[in-house]
mmCIF file of C-alpha atoms and ligand atoms in Angstrom:
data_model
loop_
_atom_site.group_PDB
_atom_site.id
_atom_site.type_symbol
_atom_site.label_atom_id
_atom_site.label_comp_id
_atom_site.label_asym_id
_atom_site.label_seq_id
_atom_site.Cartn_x
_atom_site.Cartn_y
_atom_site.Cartn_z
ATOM 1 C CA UNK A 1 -20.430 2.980 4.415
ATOM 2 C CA UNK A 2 -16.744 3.034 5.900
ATOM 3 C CA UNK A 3 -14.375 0.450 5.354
ATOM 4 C CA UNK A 4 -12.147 0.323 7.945
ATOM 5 C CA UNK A 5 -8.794 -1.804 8.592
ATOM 6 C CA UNK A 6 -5.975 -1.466 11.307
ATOM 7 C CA UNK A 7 -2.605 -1.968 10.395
ATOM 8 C CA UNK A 8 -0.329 -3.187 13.296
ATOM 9 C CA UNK A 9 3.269 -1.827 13.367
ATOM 10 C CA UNK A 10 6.645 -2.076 16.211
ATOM 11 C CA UNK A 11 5.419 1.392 16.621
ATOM 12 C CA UNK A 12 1.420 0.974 17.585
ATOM 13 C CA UNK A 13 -1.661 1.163 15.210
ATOM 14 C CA UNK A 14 -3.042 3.109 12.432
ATOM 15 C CA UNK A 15 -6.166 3.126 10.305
ATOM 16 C CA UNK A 16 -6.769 3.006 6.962
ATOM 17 C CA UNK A 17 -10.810 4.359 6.342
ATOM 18 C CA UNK A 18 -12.033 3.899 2.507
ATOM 19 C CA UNK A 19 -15.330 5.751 2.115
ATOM 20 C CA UNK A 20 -17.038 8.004 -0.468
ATOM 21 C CA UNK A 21 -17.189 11.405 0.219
ATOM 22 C CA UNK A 22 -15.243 10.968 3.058
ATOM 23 C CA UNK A 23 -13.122 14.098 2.358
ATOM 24 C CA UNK A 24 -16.245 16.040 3.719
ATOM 25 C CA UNK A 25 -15.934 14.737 6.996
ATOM 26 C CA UNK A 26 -12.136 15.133 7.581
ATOM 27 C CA UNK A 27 -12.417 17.813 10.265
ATOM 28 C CA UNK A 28 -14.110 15.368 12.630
ATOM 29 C CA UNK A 29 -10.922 12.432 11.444
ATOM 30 C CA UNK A 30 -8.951 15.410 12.354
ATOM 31 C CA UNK A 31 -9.842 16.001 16.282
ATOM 32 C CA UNK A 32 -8.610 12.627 17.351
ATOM 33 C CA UNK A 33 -5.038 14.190 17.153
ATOM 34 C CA UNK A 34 -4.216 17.479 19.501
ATOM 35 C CA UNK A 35 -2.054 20.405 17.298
ATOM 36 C CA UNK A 36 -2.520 23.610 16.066
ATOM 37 C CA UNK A 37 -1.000 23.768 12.414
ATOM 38 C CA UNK A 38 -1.486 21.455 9.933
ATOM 39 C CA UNK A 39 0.872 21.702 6.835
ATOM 40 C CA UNK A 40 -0.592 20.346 3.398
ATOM 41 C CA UNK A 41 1.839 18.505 0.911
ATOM 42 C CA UNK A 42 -0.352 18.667 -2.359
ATOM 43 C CA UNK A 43 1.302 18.510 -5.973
ATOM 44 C CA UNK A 44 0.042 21.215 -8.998
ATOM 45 C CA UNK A 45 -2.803 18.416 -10.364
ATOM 46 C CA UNK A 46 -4.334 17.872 -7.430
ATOM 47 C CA UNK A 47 -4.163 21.168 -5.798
ATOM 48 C CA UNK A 48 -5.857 22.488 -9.296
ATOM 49 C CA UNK A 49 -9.008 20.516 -8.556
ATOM 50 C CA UNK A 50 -9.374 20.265 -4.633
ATOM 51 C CA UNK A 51 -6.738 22.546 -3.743
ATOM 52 C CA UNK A 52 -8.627 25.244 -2.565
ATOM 53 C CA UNK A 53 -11.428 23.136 -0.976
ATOM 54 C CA UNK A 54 -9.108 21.198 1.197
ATOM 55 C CA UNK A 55 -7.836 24.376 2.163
ATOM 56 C CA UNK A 56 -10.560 26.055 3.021
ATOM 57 C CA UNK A 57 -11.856 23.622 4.766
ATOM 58 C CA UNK A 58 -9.010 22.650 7.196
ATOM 59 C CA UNK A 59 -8.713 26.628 7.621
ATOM 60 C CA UNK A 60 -11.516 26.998 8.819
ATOM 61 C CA UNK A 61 -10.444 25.323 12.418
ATOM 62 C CA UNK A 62 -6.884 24.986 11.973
ATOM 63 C CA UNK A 63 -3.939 27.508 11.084
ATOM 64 C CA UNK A 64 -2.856 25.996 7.685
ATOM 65 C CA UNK A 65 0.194 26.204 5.242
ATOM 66 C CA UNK A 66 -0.385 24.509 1.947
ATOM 67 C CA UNK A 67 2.755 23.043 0.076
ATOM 68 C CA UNK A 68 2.482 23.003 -3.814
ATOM 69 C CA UNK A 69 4.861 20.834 -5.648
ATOM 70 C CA UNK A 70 5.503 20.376 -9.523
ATOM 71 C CA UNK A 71 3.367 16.857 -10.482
ATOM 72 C CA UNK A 72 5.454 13.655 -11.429
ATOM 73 C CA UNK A 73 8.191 11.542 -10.270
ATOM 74 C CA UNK A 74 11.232 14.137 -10.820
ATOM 75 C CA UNK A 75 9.699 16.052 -8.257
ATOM 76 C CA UNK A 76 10.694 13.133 -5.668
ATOM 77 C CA UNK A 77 14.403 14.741 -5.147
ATOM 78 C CA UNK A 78 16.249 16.161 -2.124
ATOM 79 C CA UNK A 79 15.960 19.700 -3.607
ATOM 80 C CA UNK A 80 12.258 19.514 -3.158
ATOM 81 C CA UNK A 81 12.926 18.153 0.277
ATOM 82 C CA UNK A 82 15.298 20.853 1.362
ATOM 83 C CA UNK A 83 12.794 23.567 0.011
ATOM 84 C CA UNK A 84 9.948 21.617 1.728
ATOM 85 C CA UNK A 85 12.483 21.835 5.411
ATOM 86 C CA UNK A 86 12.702 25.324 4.713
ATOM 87 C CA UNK A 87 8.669 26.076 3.858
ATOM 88 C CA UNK A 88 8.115 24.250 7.541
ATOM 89 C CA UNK A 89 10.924 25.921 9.536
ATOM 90 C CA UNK A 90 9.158 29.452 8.196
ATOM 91 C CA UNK A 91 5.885 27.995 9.437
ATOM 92 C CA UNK A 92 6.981 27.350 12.412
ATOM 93 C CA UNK A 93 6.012 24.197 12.650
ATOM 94 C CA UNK A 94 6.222 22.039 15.841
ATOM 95 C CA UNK A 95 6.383 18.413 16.807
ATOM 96 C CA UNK A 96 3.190 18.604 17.760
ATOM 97 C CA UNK A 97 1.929 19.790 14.366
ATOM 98 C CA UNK A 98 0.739 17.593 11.573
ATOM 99 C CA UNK A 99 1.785 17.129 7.951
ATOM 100 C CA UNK A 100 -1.231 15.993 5.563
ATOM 101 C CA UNK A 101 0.306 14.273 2.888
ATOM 102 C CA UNK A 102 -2.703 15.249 -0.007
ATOM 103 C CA UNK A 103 -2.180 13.585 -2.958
ATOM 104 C CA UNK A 104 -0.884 10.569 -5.356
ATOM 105 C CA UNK A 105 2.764 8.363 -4.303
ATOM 106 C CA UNK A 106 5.031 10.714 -5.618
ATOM 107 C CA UNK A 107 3.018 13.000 -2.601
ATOM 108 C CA UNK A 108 3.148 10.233 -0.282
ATOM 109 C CA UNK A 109 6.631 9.634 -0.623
ATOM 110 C CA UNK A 110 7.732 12.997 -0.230
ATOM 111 C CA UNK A 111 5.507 13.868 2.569
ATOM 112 C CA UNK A 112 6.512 10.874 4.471
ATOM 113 C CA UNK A 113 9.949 11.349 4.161
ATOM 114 C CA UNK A 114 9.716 14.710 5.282
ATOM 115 C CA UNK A 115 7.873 14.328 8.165
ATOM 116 C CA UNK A 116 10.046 11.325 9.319
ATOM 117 C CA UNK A 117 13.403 13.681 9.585
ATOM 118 C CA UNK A 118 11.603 16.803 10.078
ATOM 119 C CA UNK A 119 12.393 17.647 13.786
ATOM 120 C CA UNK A 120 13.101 14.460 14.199
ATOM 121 C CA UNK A 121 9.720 13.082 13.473
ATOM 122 C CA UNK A 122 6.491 14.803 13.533
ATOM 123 C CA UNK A 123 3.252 12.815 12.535
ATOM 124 C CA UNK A 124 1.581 12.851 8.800
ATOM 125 C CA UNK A 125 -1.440 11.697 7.713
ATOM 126 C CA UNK A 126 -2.013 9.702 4.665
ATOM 127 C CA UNK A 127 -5.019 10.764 1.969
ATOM 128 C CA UNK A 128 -4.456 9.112 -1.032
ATOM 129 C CA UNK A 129 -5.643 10.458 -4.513
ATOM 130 C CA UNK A 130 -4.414 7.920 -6.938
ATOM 131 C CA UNK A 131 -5.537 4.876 -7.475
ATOM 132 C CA UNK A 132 -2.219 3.426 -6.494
ATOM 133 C CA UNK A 133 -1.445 5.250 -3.710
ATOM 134 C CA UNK A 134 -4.791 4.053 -2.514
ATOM 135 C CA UNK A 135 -4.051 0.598 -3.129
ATOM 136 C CA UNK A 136 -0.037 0.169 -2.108
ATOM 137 C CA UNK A 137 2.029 3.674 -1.294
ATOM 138 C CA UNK A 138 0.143 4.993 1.129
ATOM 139 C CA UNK A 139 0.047 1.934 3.536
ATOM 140 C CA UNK A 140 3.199 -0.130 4.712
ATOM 141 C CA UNK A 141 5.155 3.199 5.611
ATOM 142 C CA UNK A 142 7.884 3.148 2.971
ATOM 143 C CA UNK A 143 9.063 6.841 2.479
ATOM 144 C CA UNK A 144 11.752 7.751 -0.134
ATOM 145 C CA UNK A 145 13.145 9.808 -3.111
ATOM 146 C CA UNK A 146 14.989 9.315 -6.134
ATOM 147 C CA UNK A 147 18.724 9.705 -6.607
ATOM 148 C CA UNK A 148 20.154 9.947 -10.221
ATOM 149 C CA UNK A 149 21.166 6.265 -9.728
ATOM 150 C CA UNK A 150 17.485 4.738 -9.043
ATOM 151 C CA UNK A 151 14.013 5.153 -7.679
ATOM 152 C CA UNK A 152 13.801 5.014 -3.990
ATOM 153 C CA UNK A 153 17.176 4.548 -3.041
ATOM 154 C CA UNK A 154 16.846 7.183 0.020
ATOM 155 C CA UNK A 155 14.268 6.875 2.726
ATOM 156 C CA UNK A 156 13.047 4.867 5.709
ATOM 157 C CA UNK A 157 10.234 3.441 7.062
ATOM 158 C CA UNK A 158 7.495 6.054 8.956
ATOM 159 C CA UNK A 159 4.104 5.183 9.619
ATOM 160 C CA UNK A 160 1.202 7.560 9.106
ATOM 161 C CA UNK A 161 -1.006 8.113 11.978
ATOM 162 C CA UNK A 162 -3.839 7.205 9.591
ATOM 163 C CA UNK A 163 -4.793 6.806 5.837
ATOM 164 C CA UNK A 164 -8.157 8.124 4.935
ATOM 165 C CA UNK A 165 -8.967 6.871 1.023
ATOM 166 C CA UNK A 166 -12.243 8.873 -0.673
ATOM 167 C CA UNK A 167 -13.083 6.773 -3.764
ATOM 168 C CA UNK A 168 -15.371 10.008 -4.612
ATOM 169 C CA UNK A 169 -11.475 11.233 -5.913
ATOM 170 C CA UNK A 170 -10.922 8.827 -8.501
ATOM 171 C CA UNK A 171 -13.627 10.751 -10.518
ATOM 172 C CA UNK A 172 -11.356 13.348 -11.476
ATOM 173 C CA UNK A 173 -8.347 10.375 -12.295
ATOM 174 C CA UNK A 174 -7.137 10.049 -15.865
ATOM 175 C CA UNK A 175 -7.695 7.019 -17.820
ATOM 176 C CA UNK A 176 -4.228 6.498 -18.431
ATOM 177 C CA UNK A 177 -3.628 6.785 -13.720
ATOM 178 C CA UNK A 178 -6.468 4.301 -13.441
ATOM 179 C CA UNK A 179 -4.864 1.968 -15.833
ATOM 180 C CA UNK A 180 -1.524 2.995 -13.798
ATOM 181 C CA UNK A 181 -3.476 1.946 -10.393
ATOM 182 C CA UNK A 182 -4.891 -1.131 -12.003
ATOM 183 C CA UNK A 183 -1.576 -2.873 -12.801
ATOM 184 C CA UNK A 184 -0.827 -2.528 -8.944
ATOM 185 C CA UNK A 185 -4.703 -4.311 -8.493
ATOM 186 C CA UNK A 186 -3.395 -6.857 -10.716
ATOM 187 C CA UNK A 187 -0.363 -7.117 -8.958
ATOM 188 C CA UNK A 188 -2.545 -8.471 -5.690
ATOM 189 C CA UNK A 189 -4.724 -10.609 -7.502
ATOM 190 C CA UNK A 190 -1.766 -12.471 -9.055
ATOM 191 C CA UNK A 191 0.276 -12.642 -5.889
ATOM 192 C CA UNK A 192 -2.593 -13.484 -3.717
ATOM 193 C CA UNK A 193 -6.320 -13.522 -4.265
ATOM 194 C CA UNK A 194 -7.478 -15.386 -7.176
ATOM 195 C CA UNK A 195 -11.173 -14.355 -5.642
ATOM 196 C CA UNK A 196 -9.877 -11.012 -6.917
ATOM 197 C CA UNK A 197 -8.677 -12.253 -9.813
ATOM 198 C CA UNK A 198 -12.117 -13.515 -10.644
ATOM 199 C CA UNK A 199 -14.006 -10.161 -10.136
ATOM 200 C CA UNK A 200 -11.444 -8.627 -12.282
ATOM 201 C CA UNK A 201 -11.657 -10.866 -14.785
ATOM 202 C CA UNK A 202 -15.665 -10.754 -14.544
ATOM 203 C CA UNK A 203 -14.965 -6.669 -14.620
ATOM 204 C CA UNK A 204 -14.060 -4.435 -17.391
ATOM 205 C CA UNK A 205 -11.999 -1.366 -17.901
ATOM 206 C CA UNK A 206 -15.407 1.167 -18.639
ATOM 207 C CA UNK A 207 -17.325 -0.753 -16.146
ATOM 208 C CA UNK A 208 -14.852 0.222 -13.709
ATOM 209 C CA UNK A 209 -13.592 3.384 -14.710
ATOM 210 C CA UNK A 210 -17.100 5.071 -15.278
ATOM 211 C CA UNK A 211 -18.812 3.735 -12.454
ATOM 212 C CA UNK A 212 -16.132 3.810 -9.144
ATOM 213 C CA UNK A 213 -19.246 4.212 -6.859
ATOM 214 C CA UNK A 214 -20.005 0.402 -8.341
ATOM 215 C CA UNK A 215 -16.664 -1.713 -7.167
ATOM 216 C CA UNK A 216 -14.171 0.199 -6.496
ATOM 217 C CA UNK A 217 -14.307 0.729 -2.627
ATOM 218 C CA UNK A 218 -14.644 -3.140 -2.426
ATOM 219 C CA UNK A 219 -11.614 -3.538 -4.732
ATOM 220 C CA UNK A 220 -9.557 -0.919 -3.102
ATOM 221 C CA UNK A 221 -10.484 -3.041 0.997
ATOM 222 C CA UNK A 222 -9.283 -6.144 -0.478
ATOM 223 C CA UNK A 223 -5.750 -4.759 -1.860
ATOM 224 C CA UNK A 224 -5.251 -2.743 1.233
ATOM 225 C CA UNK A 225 -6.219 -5.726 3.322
ATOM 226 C CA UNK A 226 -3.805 -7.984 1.156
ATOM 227 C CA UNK A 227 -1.418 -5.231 1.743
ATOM 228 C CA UNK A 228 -2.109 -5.186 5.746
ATOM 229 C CA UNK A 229 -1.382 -9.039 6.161
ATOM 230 C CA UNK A 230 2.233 -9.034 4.194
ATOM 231 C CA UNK A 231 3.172 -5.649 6.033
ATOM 232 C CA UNK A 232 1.801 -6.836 9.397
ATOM 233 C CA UNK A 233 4.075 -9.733 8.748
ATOM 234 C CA UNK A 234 7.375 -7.917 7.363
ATOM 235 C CA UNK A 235 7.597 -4.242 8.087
ATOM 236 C CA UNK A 236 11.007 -3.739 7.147
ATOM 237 C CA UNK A 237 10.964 -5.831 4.058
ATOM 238 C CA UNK A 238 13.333 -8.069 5.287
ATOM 239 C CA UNK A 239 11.580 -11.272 4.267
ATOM 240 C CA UNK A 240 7.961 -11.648 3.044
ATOM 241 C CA UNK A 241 7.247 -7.929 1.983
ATOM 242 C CA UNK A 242 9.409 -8.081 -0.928
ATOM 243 C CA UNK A 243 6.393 -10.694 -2.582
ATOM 244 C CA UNK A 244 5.328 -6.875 -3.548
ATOM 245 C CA UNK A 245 7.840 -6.111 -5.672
ATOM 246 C CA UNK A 246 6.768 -8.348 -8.501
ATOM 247 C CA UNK A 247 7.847 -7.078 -11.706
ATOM 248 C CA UNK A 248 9.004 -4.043 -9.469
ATOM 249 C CA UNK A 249 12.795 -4.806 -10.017
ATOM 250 C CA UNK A 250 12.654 -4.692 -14.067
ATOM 251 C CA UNK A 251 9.906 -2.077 -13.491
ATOM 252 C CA UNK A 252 11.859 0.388 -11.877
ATOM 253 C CA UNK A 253 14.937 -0.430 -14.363
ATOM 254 C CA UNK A 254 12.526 0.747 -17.066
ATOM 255 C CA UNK A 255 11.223 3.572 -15.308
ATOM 256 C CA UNK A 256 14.980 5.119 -14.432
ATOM 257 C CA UNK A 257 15.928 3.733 -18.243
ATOM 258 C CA UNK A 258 13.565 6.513 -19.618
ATOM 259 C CA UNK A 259 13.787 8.580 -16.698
ATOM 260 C CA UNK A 260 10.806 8.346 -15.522
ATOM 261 C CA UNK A 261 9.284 9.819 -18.453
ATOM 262 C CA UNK A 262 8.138 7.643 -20.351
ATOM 263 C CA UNK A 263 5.850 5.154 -18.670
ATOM 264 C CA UNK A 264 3.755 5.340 -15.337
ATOM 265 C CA UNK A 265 4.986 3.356 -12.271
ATOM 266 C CA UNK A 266 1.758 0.961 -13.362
ATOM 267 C CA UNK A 267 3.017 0.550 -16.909
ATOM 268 C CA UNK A 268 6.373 -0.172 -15.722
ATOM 269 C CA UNK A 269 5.744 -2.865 -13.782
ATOM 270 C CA UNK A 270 3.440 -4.336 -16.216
ATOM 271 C CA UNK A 271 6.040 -4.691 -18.309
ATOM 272 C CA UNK A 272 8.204 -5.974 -15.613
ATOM 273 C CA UNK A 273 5.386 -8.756 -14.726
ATOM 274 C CA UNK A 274 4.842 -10.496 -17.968
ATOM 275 C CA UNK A 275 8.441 -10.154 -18.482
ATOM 276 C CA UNK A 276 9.043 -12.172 -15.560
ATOM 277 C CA UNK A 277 6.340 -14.334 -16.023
ATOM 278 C CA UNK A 278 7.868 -14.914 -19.746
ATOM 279 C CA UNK A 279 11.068 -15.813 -18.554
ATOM 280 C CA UNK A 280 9.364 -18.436 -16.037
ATOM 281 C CA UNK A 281 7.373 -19.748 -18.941
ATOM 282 C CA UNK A 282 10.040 -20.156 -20.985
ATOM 283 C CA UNK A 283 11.840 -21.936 -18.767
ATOM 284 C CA UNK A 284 9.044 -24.112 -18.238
ATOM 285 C CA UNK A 285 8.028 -23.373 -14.522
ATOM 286 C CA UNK A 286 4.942 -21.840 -15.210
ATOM 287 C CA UNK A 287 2.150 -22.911 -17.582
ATOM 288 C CA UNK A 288 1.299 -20.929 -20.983
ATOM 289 C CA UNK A 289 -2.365 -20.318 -20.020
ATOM 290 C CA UNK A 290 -0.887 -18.103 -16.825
ATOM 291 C CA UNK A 291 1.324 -15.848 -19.201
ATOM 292 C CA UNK A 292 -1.704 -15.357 -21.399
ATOM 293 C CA UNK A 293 -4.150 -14.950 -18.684
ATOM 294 C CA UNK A 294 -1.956 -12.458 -17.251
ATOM 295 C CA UNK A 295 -1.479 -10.236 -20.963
ATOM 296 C CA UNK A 296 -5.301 -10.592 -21.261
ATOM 297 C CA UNK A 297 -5.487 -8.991 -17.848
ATOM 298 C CA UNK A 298 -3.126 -6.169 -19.200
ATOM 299 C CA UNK A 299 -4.410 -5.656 -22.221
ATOM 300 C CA UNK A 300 -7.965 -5.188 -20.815
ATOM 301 C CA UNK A 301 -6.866 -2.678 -18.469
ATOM 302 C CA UNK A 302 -4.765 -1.097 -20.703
ATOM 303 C CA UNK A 303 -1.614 -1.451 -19.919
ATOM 304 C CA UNK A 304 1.808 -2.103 -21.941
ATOM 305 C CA UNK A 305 3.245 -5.769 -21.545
ATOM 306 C CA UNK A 306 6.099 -5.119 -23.783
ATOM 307 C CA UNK A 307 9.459 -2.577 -24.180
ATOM 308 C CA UNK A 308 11.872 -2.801 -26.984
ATOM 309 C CA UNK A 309 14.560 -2.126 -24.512
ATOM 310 C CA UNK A 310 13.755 -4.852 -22.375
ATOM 311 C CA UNK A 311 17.001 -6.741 -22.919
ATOM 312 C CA UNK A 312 19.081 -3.364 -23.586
ATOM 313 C CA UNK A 313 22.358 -3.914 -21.331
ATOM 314 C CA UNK A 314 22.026 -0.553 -19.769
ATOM 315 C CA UNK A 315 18.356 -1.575 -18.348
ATOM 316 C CA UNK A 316 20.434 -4.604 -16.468
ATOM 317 C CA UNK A 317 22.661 -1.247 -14.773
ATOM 318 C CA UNK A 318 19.516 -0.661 -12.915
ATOM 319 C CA UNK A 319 18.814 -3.857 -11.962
ATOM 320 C CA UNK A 320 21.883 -4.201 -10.882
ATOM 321 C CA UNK A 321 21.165 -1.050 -8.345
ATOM 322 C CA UNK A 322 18.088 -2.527 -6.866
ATOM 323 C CA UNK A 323 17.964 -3.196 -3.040
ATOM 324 C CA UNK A 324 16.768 -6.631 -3.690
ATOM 325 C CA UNK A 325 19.929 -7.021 -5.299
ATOM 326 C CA UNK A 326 22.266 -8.168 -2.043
ATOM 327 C CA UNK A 327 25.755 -9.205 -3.143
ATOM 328 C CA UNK A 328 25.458 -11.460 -5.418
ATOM 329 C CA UNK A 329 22.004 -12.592 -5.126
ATOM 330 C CA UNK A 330 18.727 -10.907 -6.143
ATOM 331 C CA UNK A 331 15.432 -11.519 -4.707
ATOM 332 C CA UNK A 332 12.855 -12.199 -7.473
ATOM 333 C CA UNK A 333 9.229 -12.317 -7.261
ATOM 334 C CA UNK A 334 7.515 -14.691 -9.354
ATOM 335 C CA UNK A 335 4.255 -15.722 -9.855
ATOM 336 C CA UNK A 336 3.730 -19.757 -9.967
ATOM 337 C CA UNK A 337 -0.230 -19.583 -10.387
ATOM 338 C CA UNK A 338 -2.749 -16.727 -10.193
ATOM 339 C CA UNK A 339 -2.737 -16.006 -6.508
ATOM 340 C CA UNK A 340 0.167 -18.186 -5.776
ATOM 341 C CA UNK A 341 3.430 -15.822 -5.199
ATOM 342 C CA UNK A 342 6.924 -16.739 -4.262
ATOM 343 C CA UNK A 343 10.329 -14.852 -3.783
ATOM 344 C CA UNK A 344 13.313 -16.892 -5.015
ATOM 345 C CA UNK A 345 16.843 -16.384 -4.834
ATOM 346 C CA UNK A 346 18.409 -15.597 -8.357
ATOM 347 C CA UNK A 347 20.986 -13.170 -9.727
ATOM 348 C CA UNK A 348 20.763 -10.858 -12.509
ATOM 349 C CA UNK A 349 20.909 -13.579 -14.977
ATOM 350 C CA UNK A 350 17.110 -14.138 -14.596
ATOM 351 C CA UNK A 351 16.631 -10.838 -16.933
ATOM 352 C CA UNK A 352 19.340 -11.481 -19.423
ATOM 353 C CA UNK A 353 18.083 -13.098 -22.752
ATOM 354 C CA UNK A 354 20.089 -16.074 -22.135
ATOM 355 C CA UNK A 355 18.437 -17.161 -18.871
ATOM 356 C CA UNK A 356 18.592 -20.640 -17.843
ATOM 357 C CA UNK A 357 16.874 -21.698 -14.885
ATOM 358 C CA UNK A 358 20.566 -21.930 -13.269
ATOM 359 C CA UNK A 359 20.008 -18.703 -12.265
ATOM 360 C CA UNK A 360 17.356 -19.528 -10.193
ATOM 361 C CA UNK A 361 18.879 -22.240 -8.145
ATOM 362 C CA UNK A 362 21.710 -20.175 -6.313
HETATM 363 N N1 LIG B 1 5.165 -1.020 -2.588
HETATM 364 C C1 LIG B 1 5.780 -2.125 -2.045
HETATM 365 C C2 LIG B 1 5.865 -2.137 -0.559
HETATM 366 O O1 LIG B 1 5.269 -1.326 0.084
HETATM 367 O O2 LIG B 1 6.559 -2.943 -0.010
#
């Protein structure tokens, strides 16, 4: 069965489709859009399981280039881009060519970006392999790279022409990238849907992990619908959006802290959530039975709640960075209930150890 939503943008529609097996059937997604070439963004995981299916596959009707790129976040540079320019120039690609972007956010990103400047624009399609790229990147058309300064502090916002999500892919996932696509399933449930909330809380980890044809594509609609309302509602971020970047801002601190190696984006911003939701405990805005609801929530999923740097000065540099953080205020998003999100006004204060609810107030 296909779960289908449409996302609304300034810029006209797109689809998301979530099915199993769906990857079998992308030729026929495919002849909705007139080109000739398609050129595949894939990374050296993904392309080592499905690389050459894919390519055979689209090959077999289309005249195909297939883009291999090292696996992980330091990938997500402009040297990768420029090579990238260069690999599509030599192809010969067109405007009226397509980019398939084939492969987890780091993929996304990348291939977004690229196809956004590329000639000006040429259109990309979204298909997700990672859990969270099937539950956040891949929708809401944020593109970007990494500068030595901070995660995504280059890019723009491009649409896909459509996302297609195969659950059948999260077969071949890691433990440790389902955990990492869990904490952004958490995220939701928190922020939003304490329905969700419940079936994860009814769920666990092995029940999940070992059996994605059991709840997975259900789980996956209701984050990407989630996601669809707050994007539908702020594009650019400007406003409403930024209810997404809970425990994002002291998430990607940590991240660029260790430079990106050692936590996933999930772990990150695990940390990043009960650290927020400590510092709203603690300053008695939140109740005690929310913190520990949300570490039991962690800790069943496996995920980290906890970083003996988290009050290290040089994390605040980051922070500091962070395009939340406008002059002298930072927009923070905090959690007052499960499924109740806010964004408040504060400053950097929030994450030093001496926080006072001051902070909060400006
Ligand atoms: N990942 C957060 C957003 O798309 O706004």
């Amino acid at each position: 069965m296909n779960l289908i939503l449409d996302i609304k943008t300034s810029k006209g529609n797109y689809d998301i489709i979530i099915s199993k097996g769906i990857l079998g059937d992308l030729l026929n997604y495919l002849d909705e859009f007139d080109f000739e070439k398609i050129f595949v963004i894939t990374d050296s995981n993904v392309n080592n399981i499905y690389g050459k299916n894919i390519y055979e596959l689209l090959s077999s009707k289309y005249k195909v280039y297939k883009k291999v790129i090292s696996s992980g976040e330091l990938s997500k540079n402009i040297n990768t881009i420029a090579d990238i320019y260069g690999d599509l120039a030599d192809f010969n690609m067109n405007r009226t060519d397509i980019i398939i972007s084939f492969g987890g956010g780091v993929v996304g990103d990348i291939s977004g970006f690229v196809a956004s400047t590329y000639l000006r624009g040429i259109r990309y399609l979204q298909i997700p392999t990672t859990l969270i790229s099937q539950v956040d990147s891949s929708i809401g058309g944020k593109t970007g790279i990494d500068i030595r300064q901070g995660k995504n502090l280059v890019g723009n916002f491009y649409n896909p022409v459509k996302v297609i999500i195969d659950t059948d892919v999260l077969k071949t996932l890691d433990e440790k990238y389902f955990s990492d696509g869990m904490a952004e399933v958490i995220k939701y449930a928190f922020i939003k849907d304490r329905q969700l909330y419940d079936i994860l809380y009814k769920s666990d980890f092995e029940e999940l992990y070992n059996n994605i044809d059991g709840s997975m594509d259900r789980i996956i609609y209701i984050c990407c619908n989630i996601k669809k309302m707050i994007v539908e509602e702020d594009e650019f971020d400007t406003g409403k959006r930024m209810i997404l970047n809970f425990g994002h801002t002291l998430g990607h601190a940590i991240e660029a802290y260790y430079s990106y190696k050692k936590y996933t984006h999930g772990e990150a911003i695990s940390i990043g959530m009960y650290r927020v939701c400590e510092i709203l405990y603690k300053n008695g805005l939140i109740e005690k039975n929310l913190l520990g609801s949300l570490k039991n929530m962690m800790k069943k999923f496996k995920l980290p709640v906890f970083d003996e740097n988290i009050l290290n000065e040089s994390l605040l540099e980051y922070i500091e960075k962070d395009k939340k953080n406008i002059g002298k205020s930072l927009k923070i998003a905090i959690v007052k209930d499960i499924g109740k999100g806010e964004i408040i006004n504060g400053n950097i204060d929030f994450f030093k150890e001496k926080y006072n609810y001051d902070c909060l107030k400006k």
